[in-house]
């Protein structure tokens, strides 16, 4: 039984594609988005709704509260159990999401250790953190502005006393997997992302973010997704509402661009152009491709 993995940026139709493939291939869907693991993070994370699910079984959505920890180590453990259970039922496991590290953890022979309490380095500027990283890992290939990865590398060094660049990596894949990517013209995608953010605002993103803001919970679950921390600056009076919304759009566009680069470098993805006028055409094209494999 093959595993299907659907990747791509927000707005290209991953959710709809996963539902259609699940119906066509007798599948169950597994979330591969690190932010959708958590309850109450719905609008900013574009979490699949009950109506969108169309009674298809979904796994690893809303399994943790936002004040709880959940790491890639935990995900790897959980997702592999679920993949095996789905296969035992002779159904098709369908991973869908944009968190590349989670997909790697699920499908490749990656080794993760149970993480201890991490230092978030919230009081140190990114430039200073990068200087610290170079002191312990001169061979790092992490970009000097990628704060998230810099912090992960520093924490890895603190735990193991070894530089992240020496960490054993593998491209050995554990499951017979077909990687499906959905894409569209870059300018069209950016326009879709901008409009999608406007719809999120109309659907109550401000209210969702304000409720979290008022809870004073500032965990990784809350601060990782694009959408909350930007609005927190508006609630703090540091930005106007318009500036915060524009920042959400800008960061969403940049994230989409980085995502394409990452998946093209890391996985053997076959990309399909999304037909927004008739999505069934894209579904048929993908199904024909899967059945030919």
Tab-separated table of N, CA and C in Angstrom, residues 40-169:
chain	number	residue	atom	x	y	z
A	40	UNK	N	-7.989	25.261	18.884
A	40	UNK	CA	-8.302	26.694	18.913
A	40	UNK	C	-7.410	27.553	18.015
A	41	UNK	N	-6.508	26.932	17.275
A	41	UNK	CA	-5.749	27.664	16.263
A	41	UNK	C	-6.365	27.280	14.912
A	42	UNK	N	-7.461	27.919	14.563
A	42	UNK	CA	-8.264	27.448	13.439
A	42	UNK	C	-8.146	28.307	12.185
A	43	UNK	N	-8.400	29.596	12.332
A	43	UNK	CA	-8.481	30.451	11.147
A	43	UNK	C	-7.102	30.742	10.571
A	44	UNK	N	-6.159	31.140	11.410
A	44	UNK	CA	-4.815	31.480	10.918
A	44	UNK	C	-4.116	30.271	10.296
A	45	UNK	N	-4.412	29.081	10.797
A	45	UNK	CA	-3.748	27.876	10.286
A	45	UNK	C	-4.504	27.233	9.124
A	46	UNK	N	-5.630	27.849	8.725
A	46	UNK	CA	-6.460	27.308	7.640
A	46	UNK	C	-6.822	25.843	7.906
A	47	UNK	N	-7.180	25.566	9.136
A	47	UNK	CA	-7.502	24.193	9.547
A	47	UNK	C	-8.755	23.699	8.821
A	48	UNK	N	-8.731	22.449	8.411
A	48	UNK	CA	-9.876	21.857	7.727
A	48	UNK	C	-11.096	21.893	8.641
A	49	UNK	N	-12.230	22.285	8.092
A	49	UNK	CA	-13.463	22.342	8.873
A	49	UNK	C	-14.183	20.998	8.813
A	50	UNK	N	-15.149	20.805	9.703
A	50	UNK	CA	-15.924	19.565	9.703
A	50	UNK	C	-16.660	19.396	8.383
A	51	UNK	N	-17.177	20.499	7.843
A	51	UNK	CA	-17.875	20.429	6.565
A	51	UNK	C	-16.926	20.010	5.444
A	52	UNK	N	-15.708	20.577	5.452
A	52	UNK	CA	-14.725	20.245	4.406
A	52	UNK	C	-14.274	18.794	4.477
A	53	UNK	N	-14.313	18.210	5.666
A	53	UNK	CA	-13.846	16.822	5.835
A	53	UNK	C	-14.691	15.814	5.066
A	54	UNK	N	-15.952	16.136	4.833
A	54	UNK	CA	-16.872	15.253	4.108
A	54	UNK	C	-16.859	13.831	4.679
A	55	UNK	N	-16.813	13.761	6.004
A	55	UNK	CA	-16.854	12.481	6.727
A	55	UNK	C	-15.633	11.585	6.488
A	56	UNK	N	-14.577	12.142	5.907
A	56	UNK	CA	-13.319	11.400	5.763
A	56	UNK	C	-12.593	11.442	7.110
A	57	UNK	N	-12.027	10.318	7.522
A	57	UNK	CA	-11.295	10.257	8.785
A	57	UNK	C	-10.017	11.100	8.689
A	58	UNK	N	-9.822	11.965	9.671
A	58	UNK	CA	-8.621	12.794	9.768
A	58	UNK	C	-7.890	12.481	11.074
A	59	UNK	N	-6.568	12.466	11.001
A	59	UNK	CA	-5.743	12.161	12.168
A	59	UNK	C	-4.826	13.327	12.505
A	60	UNK	N	-4.475	13.448	13.785
A	60	UNK	CA	-3.484	14.395	14.306
A	60	UNK	C	-3.891	15.852	14.076
A	61	UNK	N	-5.171	16.119	14.268
A	61	UNK	CA	-5.692	17.484	14.275
A	61	UNK	C	-6.367	17.713	15.629
A	62	UNK	N	-6.092	18.851	16.233
A	62	UNK	CA	-6.722	19.214	17.518
A	62	UNK	C	-6.454	18.182	18.619
A	63	UNK	N	-5.211	17.732	18.725
A	63	UNK	CA	-4.907	16.715	19.738
A	63	UNK	C	-4.199	17.296	20.963
A	64	UNK	N	-3.819	18.584	20.884
A	64	UNK	CA	-3.125	19.210	22.010
A	64	UNK	C	-3.690	20.602	22.271
A	65	UNK	N	-3.604	21.028	23.530
A	65	UNK	CA	-3.938	22.394	23.879
A	65	UNK	C	-2.740	23.300	23.597
A	66	UNK	N	-3.000	24.601	23.435
A	66	UNK	CA	-1.914	25.499	23.028
A	66	UNK	C	-0.884	25.726	24.124
A	67	UNK	N	-1.188	25.324	25.351
A	67	UNK	CA	-0.194	25.466	26.418
A	67	UNK	C	0.579	24.171	26.649
A	68	UNK	N	0.389	23.185	25.770
A	68	UNK	CA	1.098	21.913	25.879
A	68	UNK	C	2.235	21.852	24.864
A	69	UNK	N	3.250	21.055	25.182
A	69	UNK	CA	4.358	20.834	24.261
A	69	UNK	C	4.017	19.690	23.306
A	70	UNK	N	4.480	19.836	22.085
A	70	UNK	CA	4.375	18.744	21.113
A	70	UNK	C	5.498	18.943	20.113
A	71	UNK	N	6.417	18.008	20.071
A	71	UNK	CA	7.627	18.166	19.267
A	71	UNK	C	7.610	17.257	18.050
A	72	UNK	N	8.592	17.442	17.193
A	72	UNK	CA	8.724	16.573	16.022
A	72	UNK	C	8.996	15.136	16.453
A	73	UNK	N	9.634	14.958	17.590
A	73	UNK	CA	9.841	13.616	18.159
A	73	UNK	C	8.487	12.969	18.454
A	74	UNK	N	7.594	13.725	19.069
A	74	UNK	CA	6.256	13.205	19.375
A	74	UNK	C	5.488	12.894	18.096
A	75	UNK	N	5.601	13.793	17.125
A	75	UNK	CA	4.881	13.596	15.868
A	75	UNK	C	5.363	12.330	15.160
A	76	UNK	N	6.678	12.145	15.106
A	76	UNK	CA	7.220	10.973	14.434
A	76	UNK	C	6.675	9.689	15.046
A	77	UNK	N	6.650	9.652	16.356
A	77	UNK	CA	6.153	8.478	17.068
A	77	UNK	C	4.673	8.237	16.749
A	78	UNK	N	3.881	9.291	16.826
A	78	UNK	CA	2.433	9.169	16.621
A	78	UNK	C	2.080	8.850	15.171
A	79	UNK	N	2.716	9.548	14.239
A	79	UNK	CA	2.312	9.416	12.845
A	79	UNK	C	2.646	8.030	12.287
A	80	UNK	N	3.750	7.452	12.733
A	80	UNK	CA	4.104	6.131	12.207
A	80	UNK	C	3.144	5.052	12.694
A	81	UNK	N	2.668	5.200	13.916
A	81	UNK	CA	1.650	4.271	14.423
A	81	UNK	C	0.385	4.387	13.573
A	82	UNK	N	-0.004	5.610	13.256
A	82	UNK	CA	-1.219	5.835	12.474
A	82	UNK	C	-1.072	5.313	11.055
A	83	UNK	N	0.077	5.551	10.439
A	83	UNK	CA	0.313	5.031	9.082
A	83	UNK	C	0.141	3.516	9.060
A	84	UNK	N	0.728	2.833	10.026
A	84	UNK	CA	0.639	1.371	10.066
A	84	UNK	C	-0.799	0.907	10.281
A	85	UNK	N	-1.534	1.594	11.147
A	85	UNK	CA	-2.924	1.207	11.407
A	85	UNK	C	-3.793	1.383	10.163
A	86	UNK	N	-3.553	2.461	9.421
A	86	UNK	CA	-4.310	2.684	8.190
A	86	UNK	C	-3.987	1.597	7.167
A	87	UNK	N	-2.715	1.258	7.045
A	87	UNK	CA	-2.309	0.224	6.097
A	87	UNK	C	-2.867	-1.142	6.475
A	88	UNK	N	-2.956	-1.403	7.775
A	88	UNK	CA	-3.516	-2.676	8.235
A	88	UNK	C	-4.977	-2.826	7.818
A	89	UNK	N	-5.661	-1.708	7.641
A	89	UNK	CA	-7.063	-1.727	7.200
A	89	UNK	C	-7.166	-1.743	5.674
A	90	UNK	N	-5.997	-1.878	4.995
A	90	UNK	CA	-5.935	-1.844	3.535
A	90	UNK	C	-6.479	-0.537	2.965
A	91	UNK	N	-6.258	0.537	3.713
A	91	UNK	CA	-6.612	1.857	3.243
A	91	UNK	C	-5.340	2.633	2.885
A	92	UNK	N	-5.513	3.752	2.237
A	92	UNK	CA	-4.374	4.554	1.786
A	92	UNK	C	-4.085	5.683	2.768
A	93	UNK	N	-2.892	5.721	3.356
A	93	UNK	CA	-2.515	6.873	4.198
A	93	UNK	C	-2.204	8.081	3.309
A	94	UNK	N	-2.836	9.203	3.607
A	94	UNK	CA	-2.627	10.419	2.827
A	94	UNK	C	-2.158	11.531	3.756
A	95	UNK	N	-0.875	11.866	3.676
A	95	UNK	CA	-0.340	12.976	4.459
A	95	UNK	C	-0.574	14.272	3.704
A	96	UNK	N	-0.991	15.302	4.407
A	96	UNK	CA	-1.199	16.588	3.746
A	96	UNK	C	-0.759	17.706	4.681
A	97	UNK	N	0.044	18.625	4.144
A	97	UNK	CA	0.510	19.735	4.970
A	97	UNK	C	1.757	20.369	4.401
A	98	UNK	N	2.219	21.397	5.108
A	98	UNK	CA	3.374	22.134	4.609
A	98	UNK	C	4.558	22.167	5.541
A	99	UNK	N	4.518	21.387	6.637
A	99	UNK	CA	5.653	21.374	7.562
A	99	UNK	C	6.637	20.300	7.121
A	100	UNK	N	7.663	20.742	6.405
A	100	UNK	CA	8.595	19.797	5.801
A	100	UNK	C	9.264	18.864	6.793
A	101	UNK	N	9.664	19.399	7.954
A	101	UNK	CA	10.356	18.567	8.942
A	101	UNK	C	9.443	17.467	9.461
A	102	UNK	N	8.167	17.760	9.610
A	102	UNK	CA	7.216	16.731	10.055
A	102	UNK	C	7.080	15.629	9.002
A	103	UNK	N	7.044	16.020	7.737
A	103	UNK	CA	6.941	15.028	6.668
A	103	UNK	C	8.201	14.180	6.614
A	104	UNK	N	9.351	14.814	6.744
A	104	UNK	CA	10.611	14.063	6.799
A	104	UNK	C	10.604	13.094	7.979
A	105	UNK	N	10.150	13.565	9.126
A	105	UNK	CA	10.112	12.731	10.326
A	105	UNK	C	9.198	11.537	10.136
A	106	UNK	N	8.109	11.746	9.426
A	106	UNK	CA	7.135	10.674	9.221
A	106	UNK	C	7.644	9.614	8.261
A	107	UNK	N	8.250	10.037	7.161
A	107	UNK	CA	8.481	9.135	6.039
A	107	UNK	C	9.924	8.685	5.849
A	108	UNK	N	10.877	9.401	6.441
A	108	UNK	CA	12.284	9.094	6.237
A	108	UNK	C	12.913	8.532	7.509
A	109	UNK	N	14.064	7.919	7.325
A	109	UNK	CA	14.750	7.280	8.444
A	109	UNK	C	15.514	8.323	9.261
A	110	UNK	N	14.768	9.301	9.738
A	110	UNK	CA	15.336	10.338	10.581
A	110	UNK	C	15.264	9.912	12.041
A	111	UNK	N	16.319	10.243	12.787
A	111	UNK	CA	16.351	9.916	14.212
A	111	UNK	C	16.180	11.197	15.018
A	112	UNK	N	15.212	11.204	15.888
A	112	UNK	CA	14.991	12.344	16.772
A	112	UNK	C	15.035	11.871	18.214
A	113	UNK	N	15.605	12.706	19.058
A	113	UNK	CA	15.627	12.411	20.486
A	113	UNK	C	14.495	13.161	21.168
A	114	UNK	N	14.012	12.606	22.270
A	114	UNK	CA	12.989	13.304	23.041
A	114	UNK	C	13.586	14.598	23.565
A	115	UNK	N	12.934	15.697	23.271
A	115	UNK	CA	13.504	17.000	23.575
A	115	UNK	C	13.301	17.382	25.034
A	116	UNK	N	14.348	17.940	25.613
A	116	UNK	CA	14.229	18.495	26.955
A	116	UNK	C	13.745	19.944	26.831
A	117	UNK	N	13.625	20.611	27.936
A	117	UNK	CA	13.159	22.000	27.917
A	117	UNK	C	14.108	22.860	27.094
A	118	UNK	N	13.553	23.604	26.157
A	118	UNK	CA	14.366	24.392	25.249
A	118	UNK	C	14.536	25.831	25.725
A	119	UNK	N	15.671	26.416	25.322
A	119	UNK	CA	15.891	27.847	25.527
A	119	UNK	C	15.315	28.573	24.317
A	120	UNK	N	14.403	29.514	24.535
A	120	UNK	CA	13.809	30.216	23.395
A	120	UNK	C	14.586	31.473	22.997
A	121	UNK	N	15.597	31.837	23.784
A	121	UNK	CA	16.474	32.974	23.467
A	121	UNK	C	15.679	34.235	23.127
A	122	UNK	N	14.538	34.413	23.764
A	122	UNK	CA	13.654	35.530	23.421
A	122	UNK	C	14.265	36.894	23.727
A	123	UNK	N	15.288	36.910	24.585
A	123	UNK	CA	15.889	38.187	24.976
A	123	UNK	C	17.134	38.529	24.169
A	124	UNK	N	17.422	37.737	23.135
A	124	UNK	CA	18.645	37.944	22.352
A	124	UNK	C	18.290	38.163	20.884
A	125	UNK	N	18.918	39.169	20.266
A	125	UNK	CA	18.667	39.471	18.863
A	125	UNK	C	19.204	38.357	17.960
A	126	UNK	N	18.591	38.217	16.782
A	126	UNK	CA	18.962	37.160	15.842
A	126	UNK	C	20.429	37.258	15.421
A	127	UNK	N	20.913	38.487	15.207
A	127	UNK	CA	22.311	38.677	14.791
A	127	UNK	C	23.278	38.117	15.828
A	128	UNK	N	22.996	38.356	17.090
A	128	UNK	CA	23.846	37.847	18.163
A	128	UNK	C	23.750	36.325	18.255
A	129	UNK	N	22.552	35.788	18.062
A	129	UNK	CA	22.374	34.331	18.094
A	129	UNK	C	23.180	33.672	16.986
A	130	UNK	N	23.202	34.297	15.807
A	130	UNK	CA	23.952	33.721	14.691
A	130	UNK	C	25.449	33.712	14.995
A	131	UNK	N	25.939	34.764	15.645
A	131	UNK	CA	27.353	34.799	16.038
A	131	UNK	C	27.673	33.655	17.001
A	132	UNK	N	26.754	33.398	17.927
A	132	UNK	CA	26.946	32.286	18.864
A	132	UNK	C	26.966	30.950	18.130
A	133	UNK	N	26.078	30.816	17.140
A	133	UNK	CA	26.030	29.571	16.375
A	133	UNK	C	27.343	29.339	15.637
A	134	UNK	N	27.902	30.385	15.041
A	134	UNK	CA	29.168	30.244	14.316
A	134	UNK	C	30.303	29.824	15.260
A	135	UNK	N	30.219	30.219	16.507
A	135	UNK	CA	31.253	29.844	17.483
A	135	UNK	C	31.242	28.343	17.769
A	136	UNK	N	30.074	27.734	17.690
A	136	UNK	CA	29.981	26.293	18.003
A	136	UNK	C	29.838	25.438	16.752
A	137	UNK	N	29.501	26.073	15.606
A	137	UNK	CA	29.311	25.309	14.369
A	137	UNK	C	29.705	26.177	13.187
A	138	UNK	N	31.004	26.230	12.927
A	138	UNK	CA	31.535	27.085	11.867
A	138	UNK	C	31.056	26.628	10.488
A	139	UNK	N	30.643	25.358	10.377
A	139	UNK	CA	30.227	24.798	9.082
A	139	UNK	C	28.716	24.862	8.861
A	140	UNK	N	28.033	25.598	9.707
A	140	UNK	CA	26.575	25.654	9.560
A	140	UNK	C	26.169	26.228	8.204
A	141	UNK	N	25.082	25.673	7.650
A	141	UNK	CA	24.538	26.218	6.398
A	141	UNK	C	23.227	26.956	6.644
A	142	UNK	N	22.950	27.240	7.903
A	142	UNK	CA	21.722	27.955	8.265
A	142	UNK	C	21.878	29.440	7.949
A	143	UNK	N	20.859	30.006	7.328
A	143	UNK	CA	20.911	31.430	6.967
A	143	UNK	C	20.902	32.291	8.232
A	144	UNK	N	21.644	33.388	8.166
A	144	UNK	CA	21.815	34.240	9.347
A	144	UNK	C	20.515	34.882	9.832
A	145	UNK	N	19.477	34.903	8.973
A	145	UNK	CA	18.195	35.490	9.376
A	145	UNK	C	17.143	34.457	9.769
A	146	UNK	N	17.501	33.176	9.679
A	146	UNK	CA	16.533	32.128	10.005
A	146	UNK	C	16.587	31.832	11.501
A	147	UNK	N	15.934	32.684	12.261
A	147	UNK	CA	16.001	32.620	13.728
A	147	UNK	C	15.551	31.256	14.261
A	148	UNK	N	14.500	30.728	13.702
A	148	UNK	CA	13.944	29.462	14.182
A	148	UNK	C	14.971	28.340	14.100
A	149	UNK	N	15.638	28.230	12.964
A	149	UNK	CA	16.633	27.162	12.784
A	149	UNK	C	17.897	27.429	13.606
A	150	UNK	N	18.260	28.702	13.740
A	150	UNK	CA	19.427	29.041	14.564
A	150	UNK	C	19.201	28.583	16.000
A	151	UNK	N	18.016	28.870	16.526
A	151	UNK	CA	17.694	28.471	17.900
A	151	UNK	C	17.683	26.955	18.032
A	152	UNK	N	17.111	26.288	17.044
A	152	UNK	CA	17.087	24.815	17.078
A	152	UNK	C	18.517	24.255	17.101
A	153	UNK	N	19.412	24.864	16.309
A	153	UNK	CA	20.794	24.393	16.256
A	153	UNK	C	21.533	24.650	17.565
A	154	UNK	N	21.272	25.799	18.176
A	154	UNK	CA	21.903	26.102	19.468
A	154	UNK	C	21.410	25.152	20.554
A	155	UNK	N	20.135	24.872	20.561
A	155	UNK	CA	19.598	23.936	21.541
A	155	UNK	C	20.137	22.523	21.314
A	156	UNK	N	20.295	22.167	20.043
A	156	UNK	CA	20.867	20.850	19.727
A	156	UNK	C	22.292	20.752	20.279
A	157	UNK	N	23.067	21.825	20.115
A	157	UNK	CA	24.433	21.828	20.632
A	157	UNK	C	24.440	21.760	22.160
A	158	UNK	N	23.533	22.484	22.798
A	158	UNK	CA	23.458	22.466	24.268
A	158	UNK	C	23.162	21.060	24.794
A	159	UNK	N	22.329	20.315	24.048
A	159	UNK	CA	21.933	18.979	24.492
A	159	UNK	C	22.993	17.921	24.212
A	160	UNK	N	23.651	18.032	23.057
A	160	UNK	CA	24.527	16.951	22.592
A	160	UNK	C	26.004	17.293	22.620
A	161	UNK	N	26.313	18.595	22.737
A	161	UNK	CA	27.690	19.084	22.638
A	161	UNK	C	28.288	18.784	21.262
A	162	UNK	N	27.399	18.670	20.274
A	162	UNK	CA	27.827	18.439	18.890
A	162	UNK	C	27.153	19.458	17.988
A	163	UNK	N	27.862	19.927	16.941
A	163	UNK	CA	27.237	20.893	16.029
A	163	UNK	C	26.156	20.230	15.176
A	164	UNK	N	25.100	20.971	14.883
A	164	UNK	CA	24.003	20.464	14.076
A	164	UNK	C	24.473	20.007	12.696
A	165	UNK	N	25.505	20.671	12.148
A	165	UNK	CA	25.985	20.324	10.806
A	165	UNK	C	26.567	18.923	10.747
A	166	UNK	N	26.927	18.366	11.911
A	166	UNK	CA	27.462	16.997	11.943
A	166	UNK	C	26.378	15.955	12.222
A	167	UNK	N	25.152	16.425	12.414
A	167	UNK	CA	24.067	15.497	12.694
A	167	UNK	C	23.835	14.594	11.496
A	168	UNK	N	23.698	13.322	11.779
A	168	UNK	CA	23.520	12.346	10.698
A	168	UNK	C	22.210	12.598	9.973
A	169	UNK	N	22.306	12.730	8.654
A	169	UNK	CA	21.113	12.938	7.838
A	169	UNK	C	20.980	11.773	6.863
